mmCIF file of C-alpha atoms and ligand atoms in Angstrom:
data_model
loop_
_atom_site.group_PDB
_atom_site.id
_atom_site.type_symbol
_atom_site.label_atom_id
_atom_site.label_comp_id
_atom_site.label_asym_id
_atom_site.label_seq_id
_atom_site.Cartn_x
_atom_site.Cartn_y
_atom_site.Cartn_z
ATOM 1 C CA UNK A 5 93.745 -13.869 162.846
ATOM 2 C CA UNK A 6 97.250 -12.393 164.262
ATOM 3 C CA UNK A 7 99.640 -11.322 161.513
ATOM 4 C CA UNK A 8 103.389 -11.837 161.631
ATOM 5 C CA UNK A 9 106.010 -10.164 159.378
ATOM 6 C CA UNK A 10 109.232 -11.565 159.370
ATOM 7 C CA UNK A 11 111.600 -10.054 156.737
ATOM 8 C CA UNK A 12 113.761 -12.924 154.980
ATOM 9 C CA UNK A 13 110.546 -15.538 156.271
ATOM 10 C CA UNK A 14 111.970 -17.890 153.408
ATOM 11 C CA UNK A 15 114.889 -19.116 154.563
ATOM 12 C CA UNK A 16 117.092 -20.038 157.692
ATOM 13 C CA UNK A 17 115.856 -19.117 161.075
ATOM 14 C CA UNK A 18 112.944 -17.366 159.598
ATOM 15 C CA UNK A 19 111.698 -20.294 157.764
ATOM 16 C CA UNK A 20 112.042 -22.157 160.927
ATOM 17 C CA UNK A 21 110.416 -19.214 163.101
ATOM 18 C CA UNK A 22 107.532 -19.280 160.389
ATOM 19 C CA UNK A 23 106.718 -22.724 161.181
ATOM 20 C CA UNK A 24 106.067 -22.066 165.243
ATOM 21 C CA UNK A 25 103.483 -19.220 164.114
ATOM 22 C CA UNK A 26 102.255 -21.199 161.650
ATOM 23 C CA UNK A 27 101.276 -23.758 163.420
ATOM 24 C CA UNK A 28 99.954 -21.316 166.437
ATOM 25 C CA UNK A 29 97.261 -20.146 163.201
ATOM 26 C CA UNK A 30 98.878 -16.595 162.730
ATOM 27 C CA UNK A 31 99.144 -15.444 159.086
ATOM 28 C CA UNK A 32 102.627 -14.954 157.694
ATOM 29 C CA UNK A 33 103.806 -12.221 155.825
ATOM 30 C CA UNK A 34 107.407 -12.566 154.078
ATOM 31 C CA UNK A 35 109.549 -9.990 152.338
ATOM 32 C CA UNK A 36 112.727 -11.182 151.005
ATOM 33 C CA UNK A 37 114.790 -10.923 147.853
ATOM 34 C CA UNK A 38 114.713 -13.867 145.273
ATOM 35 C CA UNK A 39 110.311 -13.980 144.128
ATOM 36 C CA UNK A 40 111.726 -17.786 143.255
ATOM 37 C CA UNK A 41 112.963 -18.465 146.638
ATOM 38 C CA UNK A 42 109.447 -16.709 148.321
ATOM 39 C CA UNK A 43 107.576 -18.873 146.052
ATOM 40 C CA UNK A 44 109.212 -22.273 146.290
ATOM 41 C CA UNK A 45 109.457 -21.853 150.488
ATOM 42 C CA UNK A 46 105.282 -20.845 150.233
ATOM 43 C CA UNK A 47 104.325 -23.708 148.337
ATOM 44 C CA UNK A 48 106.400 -25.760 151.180
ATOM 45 C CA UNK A 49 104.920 -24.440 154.018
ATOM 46 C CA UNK A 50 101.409 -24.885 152.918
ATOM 47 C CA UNK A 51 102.311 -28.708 152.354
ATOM 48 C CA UNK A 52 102.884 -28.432 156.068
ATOM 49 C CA UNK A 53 100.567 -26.564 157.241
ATOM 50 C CA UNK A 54 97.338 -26.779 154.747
ATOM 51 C CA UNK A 55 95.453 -23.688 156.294
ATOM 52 C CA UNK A 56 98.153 -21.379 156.602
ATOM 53 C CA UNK A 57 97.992 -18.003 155.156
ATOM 54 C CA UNK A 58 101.095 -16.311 153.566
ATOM 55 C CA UNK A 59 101.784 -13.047 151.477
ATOM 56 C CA UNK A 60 104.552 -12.179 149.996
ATOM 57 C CA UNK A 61 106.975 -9.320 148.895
ATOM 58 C CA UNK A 62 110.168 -9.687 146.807
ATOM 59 C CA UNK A 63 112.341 -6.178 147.937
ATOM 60 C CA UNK A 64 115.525 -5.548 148.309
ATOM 61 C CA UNK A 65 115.918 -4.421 151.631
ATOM 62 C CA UNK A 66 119.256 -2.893 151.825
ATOM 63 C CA UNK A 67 117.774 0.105 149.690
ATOM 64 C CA UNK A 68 116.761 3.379 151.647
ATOM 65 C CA UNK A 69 113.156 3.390 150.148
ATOM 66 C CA UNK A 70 112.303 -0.108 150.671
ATOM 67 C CA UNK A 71 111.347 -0.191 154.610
ATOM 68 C CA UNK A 72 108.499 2.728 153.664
ATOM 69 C CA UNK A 73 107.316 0.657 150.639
ATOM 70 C CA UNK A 74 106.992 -2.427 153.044
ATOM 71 C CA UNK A 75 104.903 -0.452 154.980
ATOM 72 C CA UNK A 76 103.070 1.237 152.823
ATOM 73 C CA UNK A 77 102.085 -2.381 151.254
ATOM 74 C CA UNK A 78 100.774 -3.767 154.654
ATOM 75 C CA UNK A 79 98.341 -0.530 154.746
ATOM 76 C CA UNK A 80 97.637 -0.486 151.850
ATOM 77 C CA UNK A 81 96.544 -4.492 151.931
ATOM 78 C CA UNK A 82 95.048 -3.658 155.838
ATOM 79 C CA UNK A 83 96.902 -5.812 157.730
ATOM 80 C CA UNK A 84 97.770 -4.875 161.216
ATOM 81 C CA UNK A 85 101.158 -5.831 161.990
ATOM 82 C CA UNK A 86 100.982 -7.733 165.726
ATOM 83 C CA UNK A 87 104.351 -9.197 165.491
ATOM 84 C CA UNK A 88 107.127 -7.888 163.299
ATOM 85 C CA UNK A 89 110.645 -9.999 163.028
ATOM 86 C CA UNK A 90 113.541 -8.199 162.003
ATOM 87 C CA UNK A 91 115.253 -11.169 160.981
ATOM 88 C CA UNK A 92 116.617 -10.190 157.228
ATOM 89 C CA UNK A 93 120.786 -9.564 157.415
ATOM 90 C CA UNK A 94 124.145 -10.681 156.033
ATOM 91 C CA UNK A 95 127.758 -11.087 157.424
ATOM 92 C CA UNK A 96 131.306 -10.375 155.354
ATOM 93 C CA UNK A 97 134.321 -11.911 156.359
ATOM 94 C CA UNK A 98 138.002 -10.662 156.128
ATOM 95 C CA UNK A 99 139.792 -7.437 157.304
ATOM 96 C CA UNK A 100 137.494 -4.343 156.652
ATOM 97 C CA UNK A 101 140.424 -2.796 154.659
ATOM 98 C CA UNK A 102 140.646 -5.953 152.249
ATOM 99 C CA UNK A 103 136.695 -6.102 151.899
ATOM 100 C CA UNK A 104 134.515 -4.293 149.007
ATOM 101 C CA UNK A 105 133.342 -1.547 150.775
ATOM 102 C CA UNK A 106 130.149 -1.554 148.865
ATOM 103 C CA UNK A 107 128.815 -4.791 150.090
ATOM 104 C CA UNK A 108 129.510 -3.541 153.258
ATOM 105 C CA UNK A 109 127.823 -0.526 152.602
ATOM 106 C CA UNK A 110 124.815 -2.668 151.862
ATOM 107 C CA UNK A 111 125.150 -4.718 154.795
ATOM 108 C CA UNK A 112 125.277 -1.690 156.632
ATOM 109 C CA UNK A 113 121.816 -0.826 155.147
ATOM 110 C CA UNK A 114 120.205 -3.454 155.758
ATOM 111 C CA UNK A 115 121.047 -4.702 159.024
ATOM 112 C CA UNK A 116 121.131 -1.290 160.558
ATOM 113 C CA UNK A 117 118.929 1.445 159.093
ATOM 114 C CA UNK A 118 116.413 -1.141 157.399
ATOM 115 C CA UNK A 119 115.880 -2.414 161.076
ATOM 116 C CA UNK A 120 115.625 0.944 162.447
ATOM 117 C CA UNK A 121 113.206 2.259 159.375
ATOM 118 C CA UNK A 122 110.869 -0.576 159.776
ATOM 119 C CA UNK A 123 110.773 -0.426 163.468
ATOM 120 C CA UNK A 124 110.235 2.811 163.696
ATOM 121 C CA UNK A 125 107.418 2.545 161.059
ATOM 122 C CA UNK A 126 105.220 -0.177 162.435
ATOM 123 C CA UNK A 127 106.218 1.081 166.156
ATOM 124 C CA UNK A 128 104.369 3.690 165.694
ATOM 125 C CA UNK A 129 100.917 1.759 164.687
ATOM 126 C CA UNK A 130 101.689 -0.618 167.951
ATOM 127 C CA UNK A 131 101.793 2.101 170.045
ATOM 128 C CA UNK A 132 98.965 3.678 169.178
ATOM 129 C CA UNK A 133 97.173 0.256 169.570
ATOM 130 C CA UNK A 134 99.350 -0.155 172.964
ATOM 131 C CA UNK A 135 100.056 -3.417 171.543
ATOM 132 C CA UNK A 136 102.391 -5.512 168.872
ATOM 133 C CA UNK A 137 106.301 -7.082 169.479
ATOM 134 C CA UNK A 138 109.105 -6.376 167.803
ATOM 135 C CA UNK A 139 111.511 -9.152 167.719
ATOM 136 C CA UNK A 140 115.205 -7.870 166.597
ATOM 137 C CA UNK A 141 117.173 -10.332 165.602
ATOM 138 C CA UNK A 142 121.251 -9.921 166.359
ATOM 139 C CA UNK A 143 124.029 -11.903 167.034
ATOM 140 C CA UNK A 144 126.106 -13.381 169.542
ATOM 141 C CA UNK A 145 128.709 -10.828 167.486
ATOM 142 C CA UNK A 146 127.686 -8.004 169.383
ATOM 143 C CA UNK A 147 129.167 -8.950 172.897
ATOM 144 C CA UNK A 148 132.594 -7.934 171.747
ATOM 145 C CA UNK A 149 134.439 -6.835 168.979
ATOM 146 C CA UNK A 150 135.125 -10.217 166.168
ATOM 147 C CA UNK A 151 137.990 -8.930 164.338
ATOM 148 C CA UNK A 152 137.706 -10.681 160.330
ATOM 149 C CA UNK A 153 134.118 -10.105 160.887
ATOM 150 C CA UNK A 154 134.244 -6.662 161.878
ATOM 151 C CA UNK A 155 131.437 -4.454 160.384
ATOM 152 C CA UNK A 156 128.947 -7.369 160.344
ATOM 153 C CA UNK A 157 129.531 -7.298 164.476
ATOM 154 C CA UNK A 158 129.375 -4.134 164.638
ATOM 155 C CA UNK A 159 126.011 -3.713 162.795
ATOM 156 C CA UNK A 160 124.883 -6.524 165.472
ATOM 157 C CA UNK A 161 125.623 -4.319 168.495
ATOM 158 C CA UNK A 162 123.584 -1.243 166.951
ATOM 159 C CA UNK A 163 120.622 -3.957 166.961
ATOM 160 C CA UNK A 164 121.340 -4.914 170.157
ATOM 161 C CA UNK A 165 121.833 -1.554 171.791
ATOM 162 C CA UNK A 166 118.835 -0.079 170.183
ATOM 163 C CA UNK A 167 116.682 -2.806 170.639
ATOM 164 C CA UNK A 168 117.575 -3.432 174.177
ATOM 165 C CA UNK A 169 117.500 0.243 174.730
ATOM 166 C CA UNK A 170 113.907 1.095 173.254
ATOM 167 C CA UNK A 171 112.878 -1.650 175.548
ATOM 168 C CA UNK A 172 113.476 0.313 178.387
ATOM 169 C CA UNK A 173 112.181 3.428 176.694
ATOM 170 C CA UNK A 174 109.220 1.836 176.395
ATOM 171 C CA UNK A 175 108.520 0.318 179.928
ATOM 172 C CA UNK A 176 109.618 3.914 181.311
ATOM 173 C CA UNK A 177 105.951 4.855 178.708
ATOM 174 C CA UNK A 178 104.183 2.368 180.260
ATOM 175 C CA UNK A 179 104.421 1.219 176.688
ATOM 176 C CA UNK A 180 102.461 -2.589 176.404
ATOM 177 C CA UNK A 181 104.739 -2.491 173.578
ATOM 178 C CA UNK A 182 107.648 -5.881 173.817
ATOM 179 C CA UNK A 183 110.433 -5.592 171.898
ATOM 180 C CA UNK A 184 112.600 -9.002 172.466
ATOM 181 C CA UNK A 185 116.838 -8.889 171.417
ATOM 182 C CA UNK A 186 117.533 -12.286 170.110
ATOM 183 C CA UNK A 187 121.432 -13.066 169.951
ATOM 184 C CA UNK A 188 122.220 -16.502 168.380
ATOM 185 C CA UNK A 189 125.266 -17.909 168.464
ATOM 186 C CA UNK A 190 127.233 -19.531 164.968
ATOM 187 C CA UNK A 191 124.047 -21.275 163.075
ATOM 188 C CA UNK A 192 125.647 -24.633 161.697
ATOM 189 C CA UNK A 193 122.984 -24.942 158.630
ATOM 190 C CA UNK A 194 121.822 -21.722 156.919
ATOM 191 C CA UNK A 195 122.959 -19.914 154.038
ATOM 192 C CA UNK A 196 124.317 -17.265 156.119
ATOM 193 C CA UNK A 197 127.859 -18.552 156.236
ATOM 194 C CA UNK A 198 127.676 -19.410 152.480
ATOM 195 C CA UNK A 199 126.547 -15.734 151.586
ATOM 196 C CA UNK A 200 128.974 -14.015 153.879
ATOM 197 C CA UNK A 201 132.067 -16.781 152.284
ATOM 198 C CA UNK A 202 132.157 -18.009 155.777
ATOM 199 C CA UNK A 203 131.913 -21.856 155.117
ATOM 200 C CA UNK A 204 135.555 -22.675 156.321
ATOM 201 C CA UNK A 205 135.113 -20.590 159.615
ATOM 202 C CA UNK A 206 135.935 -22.341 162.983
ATOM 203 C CA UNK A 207 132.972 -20.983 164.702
ATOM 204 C CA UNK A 208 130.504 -22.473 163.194
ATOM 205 C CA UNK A 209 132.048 -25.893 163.964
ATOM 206 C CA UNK A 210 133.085 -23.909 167.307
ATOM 207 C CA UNK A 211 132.615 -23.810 170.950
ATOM 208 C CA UNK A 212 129.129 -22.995 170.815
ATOM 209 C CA UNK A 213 127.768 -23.302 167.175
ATOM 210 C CA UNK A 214 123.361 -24.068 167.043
ATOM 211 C CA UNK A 215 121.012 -24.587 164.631
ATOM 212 C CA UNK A 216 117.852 -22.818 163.099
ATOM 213 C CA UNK A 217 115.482 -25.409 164.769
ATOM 214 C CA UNK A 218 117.132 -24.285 167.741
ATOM 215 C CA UNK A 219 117.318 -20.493 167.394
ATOM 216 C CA UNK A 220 113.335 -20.917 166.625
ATOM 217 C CA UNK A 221 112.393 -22.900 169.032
ATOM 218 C CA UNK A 222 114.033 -20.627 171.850
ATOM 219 C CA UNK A 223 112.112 -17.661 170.319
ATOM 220 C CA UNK A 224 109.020 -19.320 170.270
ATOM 221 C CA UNK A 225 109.468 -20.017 173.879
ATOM 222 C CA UNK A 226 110.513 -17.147 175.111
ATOM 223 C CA UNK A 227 108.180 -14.911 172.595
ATOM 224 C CA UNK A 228 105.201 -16.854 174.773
ATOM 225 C CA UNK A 229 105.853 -15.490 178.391
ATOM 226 C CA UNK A 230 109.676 -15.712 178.283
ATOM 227 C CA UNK A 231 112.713 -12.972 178.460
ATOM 228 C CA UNK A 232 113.300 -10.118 176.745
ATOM 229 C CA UNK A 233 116.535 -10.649 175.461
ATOM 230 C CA UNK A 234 117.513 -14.410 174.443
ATOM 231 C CA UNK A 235 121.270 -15.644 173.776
ATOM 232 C CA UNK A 236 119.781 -18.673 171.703
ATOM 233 C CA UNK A 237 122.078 -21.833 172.006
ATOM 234 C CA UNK A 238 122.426 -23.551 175.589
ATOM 235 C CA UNK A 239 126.125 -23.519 175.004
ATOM 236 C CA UNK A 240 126.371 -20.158 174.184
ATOM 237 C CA UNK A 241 124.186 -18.883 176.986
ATOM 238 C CA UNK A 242 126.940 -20.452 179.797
ATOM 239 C CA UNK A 243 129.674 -18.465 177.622
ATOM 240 C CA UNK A 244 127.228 -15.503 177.752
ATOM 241 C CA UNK A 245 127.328 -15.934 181.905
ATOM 242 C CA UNK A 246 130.859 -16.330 182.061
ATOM 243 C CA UNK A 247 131.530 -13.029 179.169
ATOM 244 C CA UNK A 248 131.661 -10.825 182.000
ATOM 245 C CA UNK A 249 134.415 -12.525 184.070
ATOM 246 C CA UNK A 250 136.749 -12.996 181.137
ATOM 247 C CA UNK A 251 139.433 -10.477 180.903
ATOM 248 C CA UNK A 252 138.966 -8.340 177.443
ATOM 249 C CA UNK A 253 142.405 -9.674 175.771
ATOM 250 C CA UNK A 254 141.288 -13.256 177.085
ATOM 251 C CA UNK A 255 138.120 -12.677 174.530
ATOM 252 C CA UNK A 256 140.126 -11.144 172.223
ATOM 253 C CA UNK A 257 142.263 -14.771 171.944
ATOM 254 C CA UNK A 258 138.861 -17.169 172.045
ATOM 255 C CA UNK A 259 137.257 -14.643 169.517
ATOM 256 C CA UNK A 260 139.861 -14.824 167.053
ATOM 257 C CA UNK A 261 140.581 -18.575 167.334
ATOM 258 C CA UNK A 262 137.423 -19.057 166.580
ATOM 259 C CA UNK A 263 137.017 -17.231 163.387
ATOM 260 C CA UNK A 264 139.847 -18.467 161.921
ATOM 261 C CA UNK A 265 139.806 -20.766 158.900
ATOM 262 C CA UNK A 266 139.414 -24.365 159.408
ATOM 263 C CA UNK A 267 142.761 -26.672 158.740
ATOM 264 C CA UNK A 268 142.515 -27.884 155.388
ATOM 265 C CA UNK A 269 140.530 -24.736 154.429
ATOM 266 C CA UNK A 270 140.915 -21.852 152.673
HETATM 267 N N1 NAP T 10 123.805 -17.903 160.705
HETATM 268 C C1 NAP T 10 124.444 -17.429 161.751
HETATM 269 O O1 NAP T 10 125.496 -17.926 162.166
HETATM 270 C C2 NAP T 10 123.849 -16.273 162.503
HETATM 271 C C3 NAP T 10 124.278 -16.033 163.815
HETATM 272 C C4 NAP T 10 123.753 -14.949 164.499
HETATM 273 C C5 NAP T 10 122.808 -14.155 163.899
HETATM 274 N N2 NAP T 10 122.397 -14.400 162.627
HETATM 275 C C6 NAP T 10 121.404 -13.520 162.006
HETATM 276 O O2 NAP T 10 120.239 -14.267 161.740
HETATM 277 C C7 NAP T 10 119.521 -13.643 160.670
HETATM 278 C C8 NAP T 10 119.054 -14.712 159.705
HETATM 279 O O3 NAP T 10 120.168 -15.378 159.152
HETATM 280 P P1 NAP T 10 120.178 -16.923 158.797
HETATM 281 O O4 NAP T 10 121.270 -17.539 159.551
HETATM 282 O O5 NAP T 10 118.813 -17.499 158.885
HETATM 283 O O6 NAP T 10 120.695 -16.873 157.268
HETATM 284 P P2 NAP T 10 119.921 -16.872 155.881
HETATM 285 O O7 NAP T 10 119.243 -18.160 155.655
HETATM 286 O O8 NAP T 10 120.942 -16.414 154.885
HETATM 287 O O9 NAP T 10 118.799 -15.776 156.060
HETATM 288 C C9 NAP T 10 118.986 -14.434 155.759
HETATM 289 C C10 NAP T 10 117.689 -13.905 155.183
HETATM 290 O O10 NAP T 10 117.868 -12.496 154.923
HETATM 291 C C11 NAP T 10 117.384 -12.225 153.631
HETATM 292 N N3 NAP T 10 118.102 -11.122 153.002
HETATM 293 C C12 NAP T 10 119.455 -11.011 152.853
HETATM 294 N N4 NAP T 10 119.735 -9.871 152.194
HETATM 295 C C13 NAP T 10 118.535 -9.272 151.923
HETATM 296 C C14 NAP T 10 118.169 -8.072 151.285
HETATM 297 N N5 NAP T 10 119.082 -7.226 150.783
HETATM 298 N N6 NAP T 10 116.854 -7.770 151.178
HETATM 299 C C15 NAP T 10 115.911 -8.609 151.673
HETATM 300 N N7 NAP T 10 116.208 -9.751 152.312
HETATM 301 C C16 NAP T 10 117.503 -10.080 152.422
HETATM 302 C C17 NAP T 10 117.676 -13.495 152.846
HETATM 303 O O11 NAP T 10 116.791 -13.544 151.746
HETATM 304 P P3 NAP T 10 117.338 -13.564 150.249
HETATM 305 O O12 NAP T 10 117.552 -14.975 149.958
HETATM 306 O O13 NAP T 10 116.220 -12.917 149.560
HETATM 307 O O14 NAP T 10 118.607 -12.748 150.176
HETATM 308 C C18 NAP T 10 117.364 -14.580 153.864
HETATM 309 O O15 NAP T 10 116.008 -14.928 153.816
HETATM 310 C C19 NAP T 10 120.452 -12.581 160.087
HETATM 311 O O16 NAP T 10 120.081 -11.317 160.557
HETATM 312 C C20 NAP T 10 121.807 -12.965 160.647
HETATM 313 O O17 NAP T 10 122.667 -11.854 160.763
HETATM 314 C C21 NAP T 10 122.883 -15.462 161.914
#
């Protein structure tokens, strides 16, 4: 049986990611924070799919130690990892000067060294094996700079420079090794935008706003036989084509309209 980690598995895109491998017979291995939340989206994805194996671990990932004791508990347990999703992150809204610097600190943490710690860790194992994926997930935040949402899009183009660049590092190995960049645009219905105080936010009522069935769906594909690196959201992949033709102060304007505050919001 293949084994699939995918760090905050019980909620949002994960949750919907889960289902695809769940229903393809791997076994699903979660770590997120709330134990409640773990056990409450377990018992509803084995009324789904009756078979399906799933462990989980309640960590808080944003702490330095954490990615090693993640690890540690999949050796220790003797699972091999074949597929690991780097999926667990949160956004902050406002200007970085206004914002508490300490949940941005944590962001920071978790979206950025917790990604790199735990793909170092089990890249290591894969390539030894010559075998595994790696599937980072990032933002459509990391194609330019998002003033209000500053840090959080900068955190998103670390994951997608690293993960796009260890790519190539690893075809220039001969490295069997995939690691896949997955950039969704505004999801419409996860908690993200609740955590991150987002809810009155243009964008994700905006040009090219998805949803977690269809973030999941286009990982699924393109995790069997697709691309590399995914812009998730058939709207956002045409902006994505036309990014490059758009003069920078041109993005500048669309960016910022779209992270506005909704009229009537506040
Ligand atoms: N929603 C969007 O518009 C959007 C767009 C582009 C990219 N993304 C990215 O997509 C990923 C998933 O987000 P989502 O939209 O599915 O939102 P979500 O439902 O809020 O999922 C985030 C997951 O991360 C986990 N998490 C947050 N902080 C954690 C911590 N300190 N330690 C361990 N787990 C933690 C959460 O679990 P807990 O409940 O335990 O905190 C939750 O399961 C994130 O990386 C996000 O940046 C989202």
């Amino acid at each position: 049986m293949k084994t699939v980690l995918i760090t905050g598995g019980s909620s949002g895109i994960g949750l919907e990611m889960s289902r695809h491998f769940a229903r393809a017979g791997y076994r699903l291995i979660w770590v997120s924070k709330p134990p409640e939340e773990l056990a409450a989206a377990k018992a509803r994805l084995i009324t789904e799919f009756r078979s399906v194996a799933i462990d989980t671990l309640s960590k808080d990932l944003s702490l330095l130690q954490a990615a090693r004791e993640v690890y540690d508990w999949t050796v220790e347990n003797g699972w091999q990892i074949d597929v690991l999703i780097n999926n667990a992150g949160f956004g902050s809204y406002g200007f970085c000067n206004e914002i508490d610097s300490k949940k941005e600190l944590d962001m920071i943490h978790l979206n950025i060294v917790n990604v790199y710690q735990l793909t170092r860790l089990f890249l290591s194992d894969m390539m030894k094996r010559n075998d595994g994926t790696i599937i980072n997930i990032s933002s459509n935040s990391s194609f330019q700079p998002v003033p209000r949402m500053n840090t959080y899009a900068s955190t998103k183009a670390f994951v997608t420079h690293f993960s796009r660049g260890l790519r190539e590092e690893l075809k220039l190995q001969g490295s069997n090794v995939r690691i896949m960049t997955i950039c969704p645009a505004a999801i419409q219905d996860t908690a993200f935008k609740v955590t991150g105080k987002m809810e009155q936010v243009k964008t994700f009522n905006g040009l090219a706003f998805t949803t977690a069935k269809e973030v999941a769906s286009d990982v699924w594909k393109n995790f069997n036989g697709g691309k590399d690196f995914v812009v998730t959201g058939a709207k956002m992949r045409l902006f994505y084509l036309l990014h490059g033709l758009v003069p920078y102060r041109l993005q500048q304007f669309l960016v910022q309209k779209e992270t506005e505050i909704e009229k009537g919001g506040k």
